[in-house]
Amino acid sequence: MKEPRNHMLDALSGGGWIILGGIFAILSLQMDRREHLGATFFTAPGFVPFMLGLALAFFGVVLVVRSLKGHVPEMPELRMEASGVRALVALGLMSVYALVLVGRMPFWLATFLFVSTFIVTFGVKDFRPRAVSVLLVKAMLTGALTAAVVSFVFQEVFLVRLP
Amino acid sequence: MLAAAFASLLNWESLALAAAACLGGLIIGALPGLTATMGLALLTTMTIHLSPTNAILVLVCTYVLAIYGGSRTAILLNIPGTPSSAATALDGNVLARRGMAGQAMGMATMGSAVGTLIGLFLLALITPPLGEFALSFGAFEFFWLALFGVLISGNLSGTDPVKGWIAGILGLLVSTIGRETTFGVERFTFGITELSGGIMLLPAMVGAFGFAEVLHVMRRKAKEAVVDNSGRTLPRFREFLRYRWTVLRSGILGTFTGLLPGVGEDVGAWSSYAVAKRFSKTPEEFGKGSLDGLVAAETGNNASVPGAMIPVLTLGIPGSGVAAVLMAALIIHGAQPGPLLMVTSPQLIYDVIAMLVIATFGILILGLSLTRAMVLILRAKDVYLMPIIAVLCVIGPYAIQSRLFDIWVVVAFGVIGYFLRLLNYPMAPLVLGIVLGELLDRNLRRSFVLADGDWTAFFTRPISAVVAAIIVLLLLSQIPFLRKGIGALWGRLSRRTAAKTES
């Protein structure tokens, strides 16, 4: 596997922190200071986020400078044998479930659809009809069982009005 | 008071819940991808409708057993079930491959149980006087302690302190979102009504530890094969007694490591392992199947659990990421951990001690009996387990306030957590930042009011001055040329001392 250019990633994330810290600092300075209520610069609502924004930007600069000097940081997660595509597919499925399905249809149905689809998507390795059928049955059973148990526990035991 | 604590817990309902929580904690800890922090965050959402005592009992038992449960996977799979079992894997898996899995699990069980007992003994010893001492803390001290907690966590929870500090600052910034308490000004809400109340800790935590963890598990390739050679699990008393000094040393070291804000169970295990190697007569066996190393790591990480609870109870500052979740749960259930605990509800300390004793029995009973069953559980495939965890990550935080907004927070923090972890940013300081942000903000501004704008007051009070000095040293120690200079100075001094001794 090709070694990722970690120091460039660090420089990029450092740049991101500088921008984010700067935004927080500027927005903090623009906050209502409540001076008519006796607040000073140090006790105004924006003081702490202003300082934190500066600190974030400062450490962003440290990351950038360190990277430009050739420091190669450890990123074990990027070096391990893994598939970013699998993670992205999982993220897509989970986001659709959490942000689209839940709240727009009965919770049990959303859960059943999500769990079954997830298992089929990641579980399929053998495309022969019999293997696919077995996987489909297992996926639907797991989906149905999860939907039933989670709905029952949260709705009937914890008395939560499900979305 | 301890008798009253046991009396309140020794009923069928509490014991049944404790047994279920111990089993659940063991499974959570053992399954790679389910960490103690994630398990506790999810369970906090599920225990919301229990009585406060039973809810805290469930969480304490889950916490202890999850830290212990990680040893199972470390020994059988060479994958630490929780980060705190990484040191256990070094020797545990070598022993398992030699056909000594049962012996390794038995010794790990005994080490964990005794480690928890040493930790709870020290908790009982330290907490009341520390609580009394904490009563003398004012706004200045609390500001410094909150800052110290976030920085030390950033320093020690990952491999890159700068990234740890960035994660901590990010957490502190997240905590400033919403309506602040002094003047009622809305900060960074951008007109979004749901943000007025701020980002709730639990959805953020479930996102950063749960949702992100599912993505990480799905990203990696298949699990390794489970070693299935359990053998005799019950260790012989004489055999365990051989490691008594390792256990005692690791128990004390683990507890004090846990006590440091934000340091956590994994550092407890590694430091105990390193010290055991230093004192061992056979240090060359460490990493090649040393029972001494295995016992040290397991005693150290479990002793850190009561240790991490000490600052939660006395200062309101968590000793680890898991302890941060526990602290949030205590607050949700009406307890007010912190200096006033000794005044408002001193009984809670004794309740926690009694709960830890019950959890220790859980380790011994389940740990020594469920060896075969755990092998079967470890064979569960990620592809079936992870979608169920994802469902719980979504519905658990929603159940607290029935707000769809909390689900969005879970997804947002899950995505942020996933990418930050890829870039080697630790998550524990982020969570500690969210927990301690309000304490830091309130006390920093209150201190300025008390000092009438005079910033020197932050350095003139004795406790403040000590904590401030430690923070400055912590930051300076990461500046390369200073670190090299201190290293050179230390080397020169050591050489001079050695030369004097020889002459």
Short mmCIF file of N, CA, C and O in Angstrom, two decimals, chain B residues 24 29 62 70 98 156 180 215 225 281 322 332 430:
data_model
loop_
_atom_site.label_atom_id
_atom_site.label_comp_id
_atom_site.label_asym_id
_atom_site.label_seq_id
_atom_site.Cartn_x
_atom_site.Cartn_y
_atom_site.Cartn_z
N GLY B 24 -23.47 -7.56 30.00
CA GLY B 24 -23.46 -6.62 28.88
C GLY B 24 -22.11 -5.94 28.76
O GLY B 24 -21.55 -5.81 27.67
N GLY B 29 -17.05 -4.95 26.13
CA GLY B 29 -15.59 -4.85 26.21
C GLY B 29 -14.90 -5.85 25.31
O GLY B 29 -13.88 -5.57 24.70
N THR B 62 -21.19 -1.87 34.14
CA THR B 62 -20.84 -1.95 32.72
C THR B 62 -19.43 -1.42 32.50
O THR B 62 -18.63 -2.02 31.77
N GLY B 70 -12.23 -6.34 27.60
CA GLY B 70 -11.28 -6.14 26.51
C GLY B 70 -10.16 -7.16 26.51
O GLY B 70 -9.58 -7.47 25.46
N ARG B 98 0.24 -20.52 22.53
CA ARG B 98 0.99 -21.66 23.09
C ARG B 98 0.04 -22.68 23.73
O ARG B 98 0.48 -23.61 24.38
N LEU B 156 -1.64 13.07 26.82
CA LEU B 156 -1.40 11.66 27.07
C LEU B 156 -2.32 10.69 26.34
O LEU B 156 -2.04 9.50 26.28
N GLU B 180 -25.31 31.35 26.83
CA GLU B 180 -24.42 31.30 28.02
C GLU B 180 -25.19 31.75 29.25
O GLU B 180 -26.19 32.48 29.15
N LEU B 215 -18.14 3.23 11.63
CA LEU B 215 -17.47 3.52 10.35
C LEU B 215 -16.07 2.93 10.33
O LEU B 215 -15.63 2.37 9.32
N ALA B 225 -8.61 -14.97 13.19
CA ALA B 225 -9.26 -16.17 13.73
C ALA B 225 -9.18 -16.19 15.25
O ALA B 225 -8.20 -15.75 15.83
N LYS B 281 12.41 -10.04 37.15
CA LYS B 281 13.70 -10.74 37.06
C LYS B 281 13.91 -11.28 35.64
O LYS B 281 15.01 -11.66 35.27
N VAL B 322 -14.23 7.53 29.50
CA VAL B 322 -15.36 6.75 30.03
C VAL B 322 -15.91 7.42 31.28
O VAL B 322 -17.13 7.51 31.47
N ILE B 332 -27.21 13.69 34.85
CA ILE B 332 -28.56 13.44 34.31
C ILE B 332 -29.45 12.82 35.39
O ILE B 332 -30.62 13.13 35.50
N LEU B 430 -11.53 15.77 23.12
CA LEU B 430 -12.70 16.45 22.55
C LEU B 430 -13.88 16.35 23.51
O LEU B 430 -14.55 17.35 23.83
#
